[in-house]
XYZ file of C-alpha atoms in Angstrom:
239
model
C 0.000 0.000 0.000
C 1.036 3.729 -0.603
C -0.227 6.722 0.461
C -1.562 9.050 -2.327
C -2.527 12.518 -3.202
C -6.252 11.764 -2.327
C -5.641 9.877 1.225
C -3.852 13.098 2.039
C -5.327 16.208 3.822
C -2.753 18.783 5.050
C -2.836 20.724 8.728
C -1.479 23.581 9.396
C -1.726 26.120 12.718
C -0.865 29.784 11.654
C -0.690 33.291 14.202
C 0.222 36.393 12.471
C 2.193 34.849 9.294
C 1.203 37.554 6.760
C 5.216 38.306 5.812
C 6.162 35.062 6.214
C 3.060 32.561 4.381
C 3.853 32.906 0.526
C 6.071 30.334 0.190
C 4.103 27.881 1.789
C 0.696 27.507 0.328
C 2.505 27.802 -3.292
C 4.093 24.828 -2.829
C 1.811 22.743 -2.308
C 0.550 20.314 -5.056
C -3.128 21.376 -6.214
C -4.597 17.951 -5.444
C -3.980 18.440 -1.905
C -6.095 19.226 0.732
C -5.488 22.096 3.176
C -6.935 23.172 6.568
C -5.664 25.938 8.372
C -6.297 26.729 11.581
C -5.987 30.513 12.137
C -5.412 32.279 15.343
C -4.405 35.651 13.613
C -4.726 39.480 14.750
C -3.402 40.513 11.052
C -4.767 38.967 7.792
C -2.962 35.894 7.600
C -6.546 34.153 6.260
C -7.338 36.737 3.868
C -3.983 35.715 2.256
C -3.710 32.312 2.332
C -7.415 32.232 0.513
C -6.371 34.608 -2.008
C -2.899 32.642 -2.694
C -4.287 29.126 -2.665
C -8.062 29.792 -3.229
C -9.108 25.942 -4.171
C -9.238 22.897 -1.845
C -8.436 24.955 1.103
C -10.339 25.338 4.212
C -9.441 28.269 6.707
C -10.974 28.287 9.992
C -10.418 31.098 12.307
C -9.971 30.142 16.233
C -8.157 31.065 19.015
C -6.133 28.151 20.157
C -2.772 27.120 20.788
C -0.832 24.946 18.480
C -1.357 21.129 19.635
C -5.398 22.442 20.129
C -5.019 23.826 16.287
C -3.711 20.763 15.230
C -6.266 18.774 16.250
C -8.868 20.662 15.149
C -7.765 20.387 12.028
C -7.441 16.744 12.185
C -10.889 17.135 13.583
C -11.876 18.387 10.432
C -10.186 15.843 8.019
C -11.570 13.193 6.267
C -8.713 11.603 4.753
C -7.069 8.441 6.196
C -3.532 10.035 6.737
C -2.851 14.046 7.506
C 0.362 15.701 6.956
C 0.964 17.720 9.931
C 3.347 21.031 8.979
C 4.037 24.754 9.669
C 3.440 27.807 7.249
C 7.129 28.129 7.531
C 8.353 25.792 5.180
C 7.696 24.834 1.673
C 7.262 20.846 0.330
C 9.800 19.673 -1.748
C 9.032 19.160 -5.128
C 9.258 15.702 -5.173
C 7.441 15.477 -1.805
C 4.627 13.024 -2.887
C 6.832 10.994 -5.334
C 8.481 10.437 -2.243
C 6.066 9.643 -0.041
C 4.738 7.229 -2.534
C 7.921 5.256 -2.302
C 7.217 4.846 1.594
C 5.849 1.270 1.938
C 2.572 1.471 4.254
C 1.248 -1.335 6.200
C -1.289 -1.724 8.520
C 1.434 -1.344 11.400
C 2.357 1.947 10.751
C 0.618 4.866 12.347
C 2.823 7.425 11.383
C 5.822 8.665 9.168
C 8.715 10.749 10.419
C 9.338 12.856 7.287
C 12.668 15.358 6.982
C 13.243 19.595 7.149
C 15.943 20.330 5.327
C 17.009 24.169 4.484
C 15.842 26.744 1.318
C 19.172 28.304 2.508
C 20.797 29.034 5.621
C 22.196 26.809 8.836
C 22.461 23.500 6.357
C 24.827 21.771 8.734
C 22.877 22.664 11.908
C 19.939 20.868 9.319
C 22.195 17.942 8.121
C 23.423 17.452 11.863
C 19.688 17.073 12.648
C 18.627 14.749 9.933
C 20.998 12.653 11.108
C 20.289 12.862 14.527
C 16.787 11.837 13.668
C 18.115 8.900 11.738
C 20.319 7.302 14.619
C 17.545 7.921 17.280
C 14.924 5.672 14.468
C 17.527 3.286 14.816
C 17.189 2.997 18.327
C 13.162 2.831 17.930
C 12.789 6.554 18.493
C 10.149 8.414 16.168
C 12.158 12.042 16.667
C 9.410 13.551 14.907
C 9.167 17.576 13.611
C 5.593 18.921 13.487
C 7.184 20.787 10.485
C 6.589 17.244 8.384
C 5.259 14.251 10.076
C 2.514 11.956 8.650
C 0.042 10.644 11.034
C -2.839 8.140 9.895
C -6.558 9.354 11.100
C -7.524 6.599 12.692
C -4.577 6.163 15.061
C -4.276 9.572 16.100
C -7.648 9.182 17.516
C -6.752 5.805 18.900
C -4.792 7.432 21.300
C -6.203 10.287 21.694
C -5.031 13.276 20.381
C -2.591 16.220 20.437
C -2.215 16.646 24.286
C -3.512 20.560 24.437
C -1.522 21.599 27.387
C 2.105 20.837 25.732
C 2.314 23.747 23.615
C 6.292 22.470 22.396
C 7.342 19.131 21.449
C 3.554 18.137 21.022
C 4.522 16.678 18.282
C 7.344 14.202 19.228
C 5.105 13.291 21.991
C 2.520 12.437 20.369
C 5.223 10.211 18.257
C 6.171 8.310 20.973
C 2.412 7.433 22.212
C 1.967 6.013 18.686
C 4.802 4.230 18.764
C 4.153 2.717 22.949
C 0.535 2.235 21.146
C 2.705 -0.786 19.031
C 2.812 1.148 15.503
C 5.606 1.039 13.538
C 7.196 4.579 12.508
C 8.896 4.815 9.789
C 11.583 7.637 9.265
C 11.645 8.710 5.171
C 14.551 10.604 4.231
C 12.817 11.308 0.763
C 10.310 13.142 2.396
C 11.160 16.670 2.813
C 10.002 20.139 3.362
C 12.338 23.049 3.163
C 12.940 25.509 5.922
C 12.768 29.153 5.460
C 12.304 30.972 8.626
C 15.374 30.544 10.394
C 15.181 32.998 13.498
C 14.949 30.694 16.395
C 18.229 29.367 15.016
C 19.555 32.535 14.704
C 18.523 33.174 18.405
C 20.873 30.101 19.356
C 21.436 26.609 17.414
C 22.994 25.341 20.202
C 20.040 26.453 22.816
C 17.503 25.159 20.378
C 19.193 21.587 19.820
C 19.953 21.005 23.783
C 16.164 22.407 24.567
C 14.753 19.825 21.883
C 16.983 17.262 23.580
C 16.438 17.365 26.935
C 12.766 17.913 26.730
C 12.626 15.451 24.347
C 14.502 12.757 26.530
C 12.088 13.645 29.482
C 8.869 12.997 27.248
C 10.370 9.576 26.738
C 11.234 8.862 30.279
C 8.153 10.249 32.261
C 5.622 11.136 29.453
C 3.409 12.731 32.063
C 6.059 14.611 33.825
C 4.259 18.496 34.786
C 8.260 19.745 34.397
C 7.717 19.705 30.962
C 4.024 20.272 30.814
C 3.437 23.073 32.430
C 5.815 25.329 30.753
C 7.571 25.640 27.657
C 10.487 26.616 29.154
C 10.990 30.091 27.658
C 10.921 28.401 24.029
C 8.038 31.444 22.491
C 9.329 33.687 24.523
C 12.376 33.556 23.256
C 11.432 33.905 19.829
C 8.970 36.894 20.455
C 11.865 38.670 21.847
């Protein structure tokens, strides 16, 4: 089995990403289905309509991003949704890729790849590899910038967890996987980075804060140390 265009329907969250959204919605293939889930003060919506203005969805609410991604997922009604951020574009050859991923019905989720438009490509490449040396060890280190999850399993186990507003998504990776789904990490699957100022802010800070909080998810999933606060990650980046 593969996973096609049409068993695809795309999430993304977006707050206030007027100067930064063109890139993303033009690179996505037409045949795809969007949903965006729009918390914005500026008019993020307005644009992403006009840019893309077939087979997407926009719906404006005020939540935070694991509570945006689920209501999109909420809203999908394909077997598998690409979860990603309006920060990146798809690769080209993003679905000839994904294509090339075989799918069984033990897998509940793919670990795709974000590699760079420009800028930081060995922090990126360092990362990559990172990711694939941790699958190795049965680790899904999963980016909510491109990871696959199929429909029915992420309501299997219930969800986006709404308080964990960072690393909701390699949490959620690791509850598929204790669930007993297999996780496959694709290589070939990319999306390309090009928003790069929380790396600017500190490539080292962001790698050791995606690390550590990372390792406690695995170790005590319901640990309030990392639920309870984000530990100055949007802070950071606000400032």
């Amino acid at each position: 089995m593969t996973i096609t265009a049409d068993d695809l329907t795309v999430v993304v969250p977006t707050r206030n990403e007027s100067a930064n959204i063109g890139r993303f919605p033009a690179s996505l293939p037409d045949e795809l289905r969007l949903i965006v889930i729009d918390s914005s003060t500026d008019d993020t919506p307005d644009r992403i309509v006009h840019l893309r203005p077939t087979r997407t969805t926009v719906v404006q609410a005020e939540a935070n991003i694991p509570q945006a991604r689920q209501l999109g997922a909420d809203l999908a009604a394909t077997p598998w949704i690409l979860f990603t951020d309006a920060d990146v574009a798809m690769d080209g050859g993003y679905l000839d890729g994904l294509r090339a991923v075989p799918v069984t019905g033990e897998v509940g989720g793919i670990v795709g790849v974000k590699d760079t438009a420009g800028g930081h490509e060995g922090y990126h490449r360092w990362f990559k590899r990172g990711q694939r040396l941790l699958h190795w060890v049965s680790i899904p280190a999963a980016s909510g910038s491109n990871m696959l999850v199929r429909t029915d399993v992420l309501r299997a186990v219930g969800g986006f967890d709404p308080v964990l507003t960072v690393n909701e998504d390699t949490e959620l990776m690791f509850r598929i996987r204790r669930a007993g789904f297999r996780v496959p990490f694709a290589a070939d699957v990319a999306v390309k980075a090009f928003d790069h100022r929380r790396l600017a802010a500190g490539r080292l800070r962001k790698w050791l804060h995606s690390l550590i909080r990372g390792a406690v998810l695995l170790a005590a999933p319901g640990s309030r140390w990392v639920r309870r606060s984000d530990w100055g990650y949007w802070r950071r980046l606000a400032h």
